[in-house]
Structures are given as structure tokens and as C-alpha cells.
Short mmCIF file of C-alpha atoms and ligand atoms in Angstrom, two decimals:
data_model
loop_
_atom_site.label_atom_id
_atom_site.label_comp_id
_atom_site.label_asym_id
_atom_site.label_seq_id
_atom_site.Cartn_x
_atom_site.Cartn_y
_atom_site.Cartn_z
CA UNK V 170 78.98 120.94 104.33
CA UNK V 171 79.58 117.43 105.65
CA UNK V 172 77.95 114.68 103.62
CA UNK V 173 75.09 113.07 105.43
CA UNK V 174 74.36 109.45 104.59
CA UNK V 175 71.11 110.63 103.06
CA UNK V 176 72.82 113.01 100.65
CA UNK V 177 74.77 110.06 99.28
CA UNK V 178 71.79 107.74 99.02
CA UNK V 179 69.25 110.35 97.88
CA UNK V 180 70.94 112.15 95.05
CA UNK V 181 70.93 110.71 91.58
CA UNK V 182 74.17 109.21 90.41
CA UNK V 183 75.47 108.42 86.96
CA UNK V 184 75.92 104.68 86.81
CA UNK V 185 78.17 103.50 83.99
CA UNK V 186 80.12 100.60 82.60
CA UNK V 187 83.73 100.69 81.47
CA UNK V 188 83.92 100.12 77.71
CA UNK V 189 86.09 97.53 76.00
CA UNK V 190 85.53 94.42 78.14
CA UNK V 191 87.04 91.33 76.46
CA UNK V 192 85.27 87.98 76.54
CA UNK V 193 86.26 86.02 79.67
CA UNK V 194 88.99 88.44 80.72
CA UNK V 195 86.89 91.58 80.92
CA UNK V 196 89.04 94.62 81.77
CA UNK V 197 91.91 92.68 83.34
CA UNK V 198 94.24 93.24 80.32
CA UNK V 199 93.55 97.02 80.34
CA UNK V 200 94.09 97.21 84.08
CA UNK V 201 97.24 95.16 83.80
CA UNK V 202 98.84 96.83 80.76
CA UNK V 203 98.03 100.51 81.28
CA UNK V 204 96.38 100.84 84.67
CA UNK V 205 96.82 104.60 85.09
CA UNK V 206 95.33 105.51 81.71
CA UNK V 207 92.54 103.00 82.17
CA UNK V 208 91.60 104.26 85.65
CA UNK V 209 91.81 107.93 84.62
CA UNK V 210 89.43 107.21 81.71
CA UNK V 211 86.69 105.76 83.92
CA UNK V 212 85.12 108.86 85.59
CA UNK V 213 83.93 109.96 82.12
CA UNK V 214 81.65 106.87 82.15
CA UNK V 215 79.90 107.51 85.44
CA UNK V 216 80.10 108.22 89.16
CA UNK V 217 80.12 104.49 89.88
CA UNK V 218 81.63 102.52 87.02
CA UNK V 219 81.28 98.79 86.54
CA UNK V 220 84.48 97.00 85.69
CA UNK V 221 84.80 93.31 84.77
CA UNK V 222 87.62 91.43 86.42
CA UNK V 223 87.36 88.13 84.56
CA UNK V 224 83.92 86.77 85.47
CA UNK V 225 83.62 89.02 88.55
CA UNK V 226 81.90 92.38 88.59
CA UNK V 227 83.69 95.17 90.50
CA UNK V 228 82.94 98.88 90.74
CA UNK V 229 85.14 101.93 90.71
CA UNK V 230 83.79 104.70 92.96
CA UNK V 231 84.73 107.62 90.72
CA UNK V 232 82.88 110.51 92.39
CA UNK V 233 84.61 111.99 95.47
CA UNK V 234 81.41 111.80 97.57
CA UNK V 235 81.00 108.10 96.77
CA UNK V 236 84.63 107.46 97.65
CA UNK V 237 84.11 109.24 100.97
CA UNK V 238 80.97 107.24 101.61
CA UNK V 239 82.90 104.00 101.08
CA UNK V 240 85.86 105.04 103.22
CA UNK V 241 83.80 106.54 106.04
CA UNK V 242 81.69 103.41 106.44
CA UNK V 243 84.21 100.67 107.20
CA UNK V 244 81.51 98.40 108.62
CA UNK V 245 79.77 98.26 105.23
CA UNK V 246 82.90 98.46 103.12
CA UNK V 247 85.47 96.24 104.67
CA UNK V 248 89.15 95.83 103.83
CA UNK V 249 88.39 92.35 102.49
CA UNK V 250 90.31 89.20 101.66
CA UNK V 251 93.41 90.82 100.15
CA UNK V 252 94.11 92.18 103.58
CA UNK V 253 93.79 88.77 105.19
CA UNK V 254 96.68 87.83 102.96
CA UNK V 255 98.60 90.98 103.86
CA UNK V 256 98.06 90.14 107.53
CA UNK V 257 99.93 86.86 107.10
CA UNK V 258 102.82 88.95 105.82
CA UNK V 259 102.74 91.98 108.11
CA UNK V 260 101.29 90.50 111.28
CA UNK V 261 98.18 91.95 112.84
CA UNK V 262 99.33 95.55 112.55
CA UNK V 263 97.40 98.77 112.07
CA UNK V 264 97.19 98.72 108.27
CA UNK V 265 95.72 95.21 108.09
CA UNK V 266 93.56 94.99 111.21
CA UNK V 267 89.82 95.63 111.08
CA UNK V 268 86.82 96.55 113.19
CA UNK V 269 87.22 96.59 116.96
CA UNK V 270 90.83 95.40 116.77
CA UNK V 271 91.68 98.27 114.42
CA UNK V 272 89.95 100.86 116.63
CA UNK V 273 91.83 99.54 119.63
CA UNK V 274 95.23 99.72 117.91
CA UNK V 275 94.56 103.12 116.41
CA UNK V 276 93.67 104.66 119.80
CA UNK V 277 96.81 103.20 121.28
CA UNK V 278 99.14 104.36 118.54
CA UNK V 279 97.61 107.64 117.31
CA UNK V 280 99.18 109.83 120.06
CA UNK V 281 102.63 108.77 118.85
CA UNK V 282 101.83 110.60 115.58
CA UNK V 283 100.48 113.75 117.20
CA UNK V 284 101.88 116.86 115.45
CA UNK V 285 103.63 117.97 118.67
CA UNK V 286 105.57 114.69 118.78
CA UNK V 287 106.46 114.96 115.11
CA UNK V 288 108.37 118.19 115.73
CA UNK V 289 110.63 116.18 118.08
CA UNK V 290 111.09 113.18 115.75
CA UNK V 291 112.07 115.38 112.83
CA UNK V 292 114.77 117.48 114.50
CA UNK V 293 117.53 115.56 112.72
CA UNK V 294 115.93 115.32 109.26
CA UNK V 295 117.65 118.37 107.78
CA UNK V 296 121.00 117.52 109.40
CA UNK V 297 120.82 113.96 108.00
CA UNK V 298 119.96 115.39 104.60
CA UNK V 299 122.99 117.68 104.79
CA UNK V 300 125.27 114.78 105.72
CA UNK V 301 124.03 112.70 102.79
CA UNK V 302 124.07 115.50 100.22
CA UNK V 303 127.49 116.80 101.33
CA UNK V 304 128.84 113.56 99.86
CA UNK V 305 127.32 114.41 96.46
CA UNK V 306 129.72 115.73 93.84
CA UNK V 307 128.83 118.48 91.37
CA UNK V 308 128.55 117.13 87.83
CA UNK V 309 127.80 113.53 88.83
CA UNK V 310 124.60 111.78 87.79
CA UNK V 311 122.42 109.97 90.33
CA UNK V 312 119.17 108.15 90.03
CA UNK V 313 116.93 110.42 92.06
CA UNK V 314 114.56 107.61 93.09
CA UNK V 315 117.41 105.60 94.52
CA UNK V 316 119.07 108.63 96.13
CA UNK V 317 115.81 109.61 97.84
CA UNK V 318 115.08 106.06 98.99
CA UNK V 319 118.51 105.87 100.55
CA UNK V 320 118.11 109.26 102.25
CA UNK V 321 114.58 108.51 103.39
CA UNK V 322 115.63 105.22 104.95
CA UNK V 323 118.26 107.00 106.97
CA UNK V 324 115.69 109.60 108.04
CA UNK V 325 113.09 106.91 108.84
CA UNK V 326 115.62 104.98 110.94
CA UNK V 327 116.45 108.16 112.85
CA UNK V 328 112.78 109.07 113.35
CA UNK V 329 112.00 105.61 114.68
CA UNK V 330 115.14 104.79 116.59
CA UNK V 331 117.00 108.16 116.89
CA UNK V 332 120.43 106.67 117.52
CA UNK V 333 121.46 103.07 117.52
CA UNK V 334 121.62 101.99 113.90
CA UNK V 335 124.95 102.33 112.13
CA UNK V 336 125.09 103.28 108.46
CA UNK V 337 125.81 99.77 107.21
CA UNK V 338 122.78 98.37 109.08
CA UNK V 339 120.53 101.15 107.74
CA UNK V 340 121.67 100.30 104.20
CA UNK V 341 121.12 96.59 104.85
CA UNK V 342 117.64 97.30 106.22
CA UNK V 343 116.91 99.41 103.14
CA UNK V 344 117.83 96.61 100.74
CA UNK V 345 115.74 94.17 102.81
CA UNK V 346 112.82 96.57 102.84
CA UNK V 347 112.85 96.91 99.03
CA UNK V 348 112.74 93.13 98.64
CA UNK V 349 110.03 92.79 101.30
CA UNK V 350 107.82 95.60 99.89
CA UNK V 351 107.94 94.20 96.36
CA UNK V 352 107.42 90.67 97.70
CA UNK V 353 104.37 91.69 99.74
CA UNK V 354 102.86 93.33 96.66
CA UNK V 355 103.41 90.23 94.51
CA UNK V 356 102.04 87.95 97.22
CA UNK V 357 99.01 90.15 97.88
CA UNK V 358 97.94 90.29 94.24
CA UNK V 359 98.84 86.65 93.42
CA UNK V 360 95.59 84.72 93.25
CA UNK V 361 96.66 81.31 94.51
CA UNK V 362 99.55 81.68 96.91
CA UNK V 363 101.29 78.55 95.60
CA UNK V 364 104.14 80.23 93.78
CA UNK V 365 105.48 81.88 96.92
CA UNK V 366 105.94 78.52 98.63
CA UNK V 367 108.33 77.19 95.97
CA UNK V 368 112.04 77.37 96.84
CA UNK V 369 112.86 79.78 93.96
CA UNK V 370 115.75 82.29 94.31
CA UNK V 371 113.20 85.15 94.52
CA UNK V 372 111.25 83.44 97.30
CA UNK V 373 114.43 82.63 99.20
CA UNK V 374 115.55 86.26 98.87
CA UNK V 375 112.16 87.42 100.18
CA UNK V 376 112.28 85.06 103.17
CA UNK V 377 115.84 86.08 103.99
CA UNK V 378 115.10 89.83 103.66
CA UNK V 379 111.94 89.55 105.77
CA UNK V 380 113.70 87.60 108.53
CA UNK V 381 116.68 89.97 108.56
CA UNK V 382 114.52 93.14 108.59
CA UNK V 383 112.47 91.80 111.49
CA UNK V 384 115.65 90.82 113.33
CA UNK V 385 117.09 94.34 112.97
CA UNK V 386 113.89 95.87 114.37
CA UNK V 387 113.58 93.22 117.12
CA UNK V 388 117.16 93.95 118.23
CA UNK V 389 116.34 97.67 118.51
CA UNK V 390 113.27 96.90 120.61
CA UNK V 391 115.26 94.56 122.88
CA UNK V 392 117.95 97.21 123.46
CA UNK V 393 115.30 99.79 124.35
CA UNK V 394 113.51 97.45 126.74
CA UNK V 395 116.67 97.28 128.84
CA UNK V 396 116.55 100.97 129.77
CA UNK V 397 113.71 103.29 130.60
CA UNK V 398 115.22 106.32 128.92
CA UNK V 399 112.98 108.42 126.65
CA UNK V 400 114.92 109.03 123.43
CA UNK V 401 112.20 111.32 122.08
CA UNK V 402 111.77 109.12 118.99
CA UNK V 403 108.85 107.13 117.65
CA UNK V 404 109.97 103.88 119.28
CA UNK V 405 110.21 105.51 122.73
CA UNK V 406 106.69 106.88 122.30
CA UNK V 407 105.33 103.51 121.18
CA UNK V 408 107.00 101.71 124.09
CA UNK V 409 105.21 104.02 126.51
CA UNK V 410 101.91 104.11 124.62
CA UNK V 411 98.91 103.06 126.71
CA UNK V 412 95.35 102.55 125.63
CA UNK V 413 93.41 105.52 127.12
CA UNK V 414 90.72 103.27 128.63
CA UNK V 415 92.28 99.89 129.33
CA UNK V 416 95.87 101.01 130.02
CA UNK V 417 97.02 98.14 127.81
CA UNK V 418 100.46 98.42 126.16
CA UNK V 419 101.99 96.91 123.05
CA UNK V 420 103.99 93.74 123.66
CA UNK V 421 107.23 93.08 121.76
CA UNK V 422 105.55 91.08 118.98
CA UNK V 423 102.96 93.81 118.38
CA UNK V 424 105.63 96.51 118.43
CA UNK V 425 107.67 94.58 115.88
CA UNK V 426 104.67 94.22 113.53
CA UNK V 427 103.83 97.92 113.85
CA UNK V 428 107.35 99.19 113.26
CA UNK V 429 107.86 96.94 110.22
CA UNK V 430 104.50 98.18 108.91
CA UNK V 431 105.58 101.81 109.35
CA UNK V 432 108.73 101.09 107.39
CA UNK V 433 106.82 99.31 104.61
CA UNK V 434 104.01 101.90 104.46
CA UNK V 435 106.15 104.99 104.95
CA UNK V 436 109.45 104.70 103.15
CA UNK V 437 108.77 103.99 99.46
CA UNK V 438 105.74 106.31 99.48
CA UNK V 439 107.68 109.26 100.89
CA UNK V 440 110.83 108.56 98.86
CA UNK V 441 108.84 108.37 95.60
CA UNK V 442 107.11 111.66 96.41
CA UNK V 443 110.50 113.33 96.85
CA UNK V 444 111.81 111.86 93.60
CA UNK V 445 108.77 113.19 91.72
CA UNK V 446 109.20 116.64 93.35
CA UNK V 447 112.85 116.93 92.30
CA UNK V 448 112.15 115.66 88.82
CA UNK V 449 109.33 118.16 88.34
CA UNK V 450 111.45 121.01 89.68
CA UNK V 451 114.19 120.04 87.23
CA UNK V 452 111.73 120.06 84.33
CA UNK V 453 109.92 123.25 85.30
CA UNK V 454 112.35 126.20 85.66
CA UNK V 455 109.63 128.58 86.93
CA UNK V 456 108.77 126.22 89.79
CA UNK V 457 112.42 125.70 90.64
CA UNK V 458 113.06 129.47 90.66
CA UNK V 459 110.23 130.06 93.12
CA UNK V 460 111.36 127.23 95.41
CA UNK V 461 114.89 128.62 95.42
CA UNK V 462 113.67 132.16 96.10
CA UNK V 463 111.53 130.90 98.98
CA UNK V 464 114.29 128.90 100.71
CA UNK V 465 116.82 131.69 100.24
CA UNK V 466 114.47 134.25 101.80
CA UNK V 467 113.27 132.02 104.64
CA UNK V 468 116.55 130.38 105.59
CA UNK V 469 119.34 132.65 104.35
CA UNK V 470 121.68 129.65 104.10
CA UNK V 471 120.64 128.02 107.41
CA UNK V 472 119.63 124.37 107.68
CA UNK V 473 115.85 124.37 108.19
CA UNK V 474 114.13 123.27 111.39
CA UNK V 475 110.52 122.34 112.03
CA UNK V 476 109.65 125.95 113.00
CA UNK V 477 110.67 127.16 109.51
CA UNK V 478 107.88 125.23 107.79
CA UNK V 479 105.24 128.01 107.99
CA UNK V 480 107.66 130.25 106.06
CA UNK V 481 107.82 127.71 103.20
CA UNK V 482 104.24 127.75 101.82
CA UNK V 483 105.23 127.38 98.16
CA UNK V 484 107.22 124.22 98.91
CA UNK V 485 104.16 122.84 100.70
CA UNK V 486 102.03 123.58 97.63
CA UNK V 487 104.60 122.00 95.30
CA UNK V 488 104.48 118.83 97.42
CA UNK V 489 100.67 118.79 97.44
CA UNK V 490 100.54 119.28 93.66
CA UNK V 491 103.10 116.49 93.21
CA UNK V 492 100.96 114.17 95.37
CA UNK V 493 97.99 115.12 93.20
CA UNK V 494 99.74 114.27 89.92
CA UNK V 495 101.57 111.21 91.24
CA UNK V 496 99.78 109.80 94.29
CA UNK V 497 101.94 106.93 95.64
CA UNK V 498 98.79 105.08 96.66
CA UNK V 499 97.27 105.05 93.18
CA UNK V 500 94.51 102.49 93.72
CA UNK V 501 93.00 100.72 96.72
CA UNK V 502 89.96 98.58 97.38
CA UNK V 503 87.27 97.67 99.83
CA UNK V 504 84.73 94.84 99.76
CA UNK V 505 80.98 95.19 100.39
CA UNK V 506 80.47 93.38 103.72
CA UNK V 507 76.72 92.94 103.06
CA UNK V 508 74.25 93.74 100.28
CA UNK V 509 74.42 97.54 100.00
CA UNK V 510 73.22 100.34 97.81
CA UNK V 511 75.93 102.48 96.33
CA UNK V 512 75.66 105.18 93.67
CA UNK V 513 72.08 104.10 92.90
CA UNK V 514 73.03 100.45 92.34
CA UNK V 515 72.39 97.40 94.43
CA UNK V 516 75.76 95.94 95.19
CA UNK V 517 75.83 92.34 96.48
CA UNK V 518 77.92 91.35 99.52
CA UNK V 519 81.44 90.35 98.54
CA UNK V 520 81.68 92.79 95.59
CA UNK V 521 84.98 94.57 95.21
CA UNK V 522 84.80 98.37 95.32
CA UNK V 523 87.84 100.12 93.90
CA UNK V 524 88.86 103.67 94.53
CA UNK V 525 91.71 105.43 92.84
CA UNK V 526 93.35 108.62 94.06
CA UNK V 527 94.99 108.74 90.61
CA UNK V 528 91.61 108.72 88.82
CA UNK V 529 90.22 111.41 91.17
CA UNK V 530 93.30 113.60 90.82
CA UNK V 531 93.30 113.44 87.01
CA UNK V 532 89.59 114.10 86.58
CA UNK V 533 89.10 117.39 84.62
CA UNK V 534 85.73 117.95 86.35
CA UNK V 535 87.56 118.16 89.68
CA UNK V 536 90.85 119.72 88.58
CA UNK V 537 90.85 121.94 85.46
CA UNK V 538 93.77 121.04 83.15
CA UNK V 539 94.59 118.05 85.34
CA UNK V 540 97.83 117.16 83.51
CA UNK V 541 99.30 120.62 84.12
CA UNK V 542 101.52 121.03 87.19
CA UNK V 543 100.09 124.09 88.93
CA UNK V 544 101.15 124.44 92.58
CA UNK V 545 99.04 127.61 92.92
CA UNK V 546 95.88 125.44 92.91
CA UNK V 547 96.68 125.05 96.60
CA UNK V 548 97.09 128.75 97.38
CA UNK V 549 94.42 130.93 99.02
CA UNK V 550 91.00 131.16 97.36
CA UNK V 551 91.78 128.61 94.67
CA UNK V 552 92.44 125.91 97.27
CA UNK V 553 89.00 126.55 98.78
CA UNK V 554 87.40 125.83 95.38
CA UNK V 555 88.72 122.26 95.15
CA UNK V 556 85.73 119.95 95.70
CA UNK V 557 85.69 118.14 99.03
CA UNK V 558 87.31 114.70 98.85
CA UNK V 559 88.86 115.37 95.42
CA UNK V 560 92.40 115.28 96.81
CA UNK V 561 93.01 111.96 98.51
CA UNK V 562 96.71 111.03 98.64
CA UNK V 563 96.42 109.82 102.24
CA UNK V 564 92.99 108.18 102.02
CA UNK V 565 90.15 109.06 104.41
CA UNK V 566 88.14 107.64 107.28
CA UNK V 567 89.32 105.34 110.02
CA UNK V 568 92.14 103.87 107.91
CA UNK V 569 93.46 107.26 106.78
CA UNK V 570 97.25 107.35 106.74
CA UNK V 571 98.53 107.72 110.29
CA UNK V 572 101.86 109.00 108.95
CA UNK V 573 100.49 111.86 106.81
CA UNK V 574 101.81 114.76 108.91
CA UNK V 575 105.12 112.99 109.47
CA UNK V 576 105.51 112.37 105.72
CA UNK V 577 104.65 115.96 104.78
CA UNK V 578 107.01 117.34 107.43
CA UNK V 579 109.93 115.15 106.38
CA UNK V 580 109.32 115.89 102.70
CA UNK V 581 109.21 119.66 103.16
CA UNK V 582 112.39 119.67 105.30
CA UNK V 583 114.25 117.54 102.76
CA UNK V 584 113.13 119.62 99.76
CA UNK V 585 114.18 122.85 101.52
CA UNK V 586 117.56 121.44 102.59
CA UNK V 587 118.44 120.08 99.15
CA UNK V 588 117.08 123.09 97.23
CA UNK V 589 119.14 125.50 99.33
CA UNK V 590 122.35 124.03 97.88
CA UNK V 591 121.62 121.95 94.82
CA UNK V 592 120.00 122.22 91.43
CA UNK V 593 119.05 118.86 89.91
CA UNK V 594 118.85 118.57 86.14
CA UNK V 595 117.13 115.63 84.41
CA UNK V 596 119.75 113.84 82.30
CA UNK V 597 119.16 114.77 78.63
CA UNK V 598 116.96 112.16 76.95
CA UNK V 599 115.50 110.89 80.24
CA UNK V 600 111.73 110.86 80.62
CA UNK V 601 109.34 110.31 83.48
CA UNK V 602 107.52 106.97 83.17
CA UNK V 603 105.75 106.32 86.48
CA UNK V 604 105.46 102.63 87.34
CA UNK V 605 102.27 101.62 89.15
CA UNK V 606 103.32 98.80 91.47
CA UNK V 607 102.49 98.44 95.19
CA UNK V 608 103.00 102.20 95.13
CA UNK V 609 103.41 104.54 92.19
CA UNK V 610 107.16 104.45 91.62
CA UNK V 611 109.09 107.05 89.64
CA UNK V 612 111.00 104.52 87.48
CA UNK V 613 114.59 105.31 86.43
CA UNK V 614 115.21 109.07 86.71
CA UNK V 615 118.87 109.97 86.25
CA UNK V 616 119.58 113.55 87.34
CA UNK V 617 122.75 115.61 87.06
CA UNK V 618 123.77 117.41 90.26
CA UNK V 619 124.79 121.07 90.09
CA UNK V 620 125.78 123.22 93.00
CA UNK V 621 123.79 126.41 93.34
C1 LIG D 136 103.80 110.45 101.02
C2 LIG D 136 103.79 109.47 101.91
C3 LIG D 136 102.60 108.59 102.22
C4 LIG D 136 101.47 108.35 101.47
C5 LIG D 136 101.09 108.93 100.11
C6 LIG D 136 100.65 107.43 102.24
C7 LIG D 136 99.40 106.98 101.83
C8 LIG D 136 98.57 106.18 102.61
C9 LIG D 136 97.19 105.82 102.27
C10 LIG D 136 96.46 106.24 101.00
C11 LIG D 136 96.71 105.05 103.26
C12 LIG D 136 95.29 104.46 103.37
C13 LIG D 136 95.17 103.17 102.58
C14 LIG D 136 93.75 102.62 102.56
O1 LIG D 136 92.77 103.37 102.55
O2 LIG D 136 93.61 101.40 102.51
C15 LIG D 136 97.78 104.90 104.24
C16 LIG D 136 97.68 104.16 105.40
C17 LIG D 136 98.72 104.01 106.30
N1 LIG D 136 99.95 104.64 106.27
FE1 LIG D 136 100.58 105.96 104.91
N2 LIG D 136 101.31 107.12 103.40
C18 LIG D 136 102.49 107.82 103.44
C19 LIG D 136 103.43 107.83 104.46
C20 LIG D 136 103.34 107.09 105.61
C21 LIG D 136 104.29 107.12 106.71
C22 LIG D 136 105.52 108.04 106.77
C23 LIG D 136 103.87 106.19 107.63
C24 LIG D 136 104.46 105.79 108.96
C25 LIG D 136 105.58 106.17 109.46
C26 LIG D 136 102.65 105.61 107.12
C27 LIG D 136 101.93 104.63 107.76
C28 LIG D 136 100.67 104.22 107.37
C29 LIG D 136 99.89 103.25 108.13
C30 LIG D 136 100.31 102.52 109.40
C31 LIG D 136 98.66 103.12 107.46
C32 LIG D 136 97.46 102.27 107.87
C33 LIG D 136 96.55 103.11 108.74
C34 LIG D 136 95.30 102.38 109.21
O3 LIG D 136 94.87 101.44 108.52
O4 LIG D 136 94.79 102.77 110.27
N3 LIG D 136 102.36 106.18 105.89
N4 LIG D 136 98.89 105.61 103.83
#
């Protein structure tokens, strides 16, 4: 049943306070030093949990219905000041725009991400994966995070621009993107914004990488403007996109901001998911065996295409379970735009409301044995028992990830292509230590490549 606003305001909620606040600093040290453990501990203290960030009071919406309420009411729970900062860095693109401007952009761009278009964009994903993995050598060790980032960047470039970017430029764009993504994170969380103006080597590297990345994308747009040909890729679709009511199109500056945003929002997230999948498969022989059996039966040695995806349900469940355990977007926030009532509390305008897919996904009340990898949670009847809103790797509401289907499609095609030929073993002594940064990163994960 869909939540009505009344169900959220009428029912009684458990209000709680996070324990262990330090004088002056509150919970900042806990959130800084061990954010995942801290966030995962909070649902035990209430449905809406007060957290102290220095002198400021913030709340974590810990119950899935409260999270939905926050995300489905963007007028009351706005994206807030952090996003004003992000806007200076990303331009006025989809992820940082608000209100009417956001609705306008979303209606213009959404058709480019329609599932029927995604089948066309992803035709080359498996072939690109084959090209990259054919250069792997049995017995060598690779960092799986880095290998997947490199592969994903190639796939992302192809999805956006189909042809036109040579390998060296894709690699250059990838290095720039890493620097830009980390720089945006630092700049968004930095309280004052003074440090980033100093001519330090890190700031110079950020400025250079940002300028170069934007130049590479601007050059692609300029080339495409010169001909009217439809290349069947994301950029062609965006160039033709028209607002359904006003007929307005994106100008070059808007296109540039959007494409850079897609690269920032879509590449590390998808690459990290793949790295986690391969690491988990390497650690869990039963899971790996079932993935191998599924690809062998469905593909019989062929390179997969979009139409093969329905025959790969276990891979889909492995990816979903990986996103549950390691959601790349591990925490996000909104700000109360006016005085509101939430979870039985009066929340003053300007209060920060946190929500954490990681905390939801690791809550034993929502997922029994939450630390256990169990892909069959997503099969048949069991999937139907998962409480609504408990799984939230792509967010919800008007700002829900526009690239969700694209990401899931690319991920499944890459997993199937690699698993058909390779077995990846974690290097002895290596351990998974996820690093919560702008996204949840896998950290160093050396894996030994074996041919199947
Ligand atoms: C596994 C991969 C991905 C994950 C886990 C992910 C996760 C998310 C989440 C949680 C949000 C909402 C953030 C919020 O509520 O503030 C979001 C928004 C967004 N994502 Fe993704 N994403 C992924 C891949 C992609 C891809 C491939 C693209 C584009 C090619 C993309 C583009 C965007 C954009 C543009 C937004 C902003 C949407 C809006 O505000 O209207 N993402 N993503």
C-alpha cells in the first residue's frame, strides 16, 4: 500500500538520540572516524534519531517510511546549502538543480534514459569488456577497483559518445574524472571554502583536471553539432531532446554540465559496484559457482547482448545484494525548508535531515542477518517480503537516480562477460575495507586472474 501523508504523520514513531555525544563536538568524531559503523548503529535508537554535529542538531531518518516521506516531499525537504556549493562545481545540472528548474530539466532529459534507449546505448558494453579483458594475462594480479574503473570509463565513453574518443583520451578523461570527483567531495564537505582557493599542488591539479575534462566533453559536443547524424548514443539523444511542452532544447553549456554530471555521478558508483561484486564472488565459492553455471547455460560461450539479461536472474540478484551490502551512495542529506513535523518531532526550518542507504540496508529489522551475503533474498516470494523502501541504492522521489537502469544493465553485462571466461581470486592476505568517501569505495583489492 502506498504511504499516505497521514500514515506518516499519524502513526507513533520512536524518537531517539544517538548515544556518546562529546562536549562541543557531539557525534562529529564518530561520524568522521567510523561513519559506517556509527550510522548502522543508529536505527536501534529510534525511527528518527537525533545526532549532534558540533552545536547543530541533525536527524537521521532511520525508518524506511520516514526516509520515503523526506524524499517524496522535496518542497519540504530541500537539497540545501551543500548543493549550492556543488552547483558552483558542476554547473546547474540535474543533480544539483531544485524545484521548478529541476522538474524542467528532468522532463527534458528523462526520455534519454528510457529503457528502450538503453538497449541501444549498451550494445557495445560486452564487446568493450571482451577487448579489455582479452589483454589480461592468467596469473597476473590486478587491483579490481582500478581495473573496473578503467573498464567502466571506456564503457561510459562509448555509451555517451559511441565513437570518437581514442583510448588515450578515454584514459586521460578517467584520470581527470578521479581528481575531479575527489575534489568535488572535499570542496562540498569543506566548511569554509578558503582552502580550495589557495594555489596548492592539489588545487592546481583539480583546476587542471576539471578544465581538461570539460574541454574533452566540449570538443565532443562541438563535433556532433556539425552533423545531424543520430549515432544512437546518449549524446545524440540529448542533442535532440526537447521539452514536451515548451519545445526547448539544451544549449551547449547545459549539455556540457549534464554530461560531466553523468560522468561524475555514474562512473565511480558503477565501477565500485562491479569491484564489490567480483570481490564477493571470489570470496564466496557457492555464489561464484552459481554465476558460472548461469552464464554457461544462458550464453554457451557467446558474448552477451541486452536480450540475454532476462536469462541471467541470479546475476541480477547478486548485483542487488551487493548494492544492499555496499551501497555506493552510503549517506545523503536534505534540509527542512520550513518548520515541519517529522517522526513525531517538531523540526525547525534549516535542520539537516540525514538518510543513509547503508544504515537501512544493515538494519536487522529490515534484513535478517544483514551482514550475510544472500542473493536469494531477491528471488521470488522472499523478495516480496522486503519492507517497502528498505532497499534504496538509487534513492527515491524526484531526485531518484536517472541512471539506475543504465547502471544495472551495464553491470549485469560486464559481470556475465567477465564471468564467462575468468575466475578472480582475492590475493591471499587481502581484505575488504570499504572506504566511505563521496561514494563507498572498495579500497585496495588485489585479485589474481585465472582463466576458466
Ligand atoms: C550503481 C550505480 C549508481 C548508483 C548506486 C547511483 C546512486 C544514485 C543516488 C542514490 C542518487 C540520488 C541522490 C540523492 O537522493 O540526493 C543518484 C542521483 C543521480 N544519478 Fe545515480 N547512481 C548510479 C549510477 C548512475 C549513472 C550510470 C548515471 C548517469 C549516467 C547516474 C546519474 C545520476 C544523476 C544525474 C542523478 C541526479 C538525479 C536528479 O537529481 O534528478 N547515476 N544516483
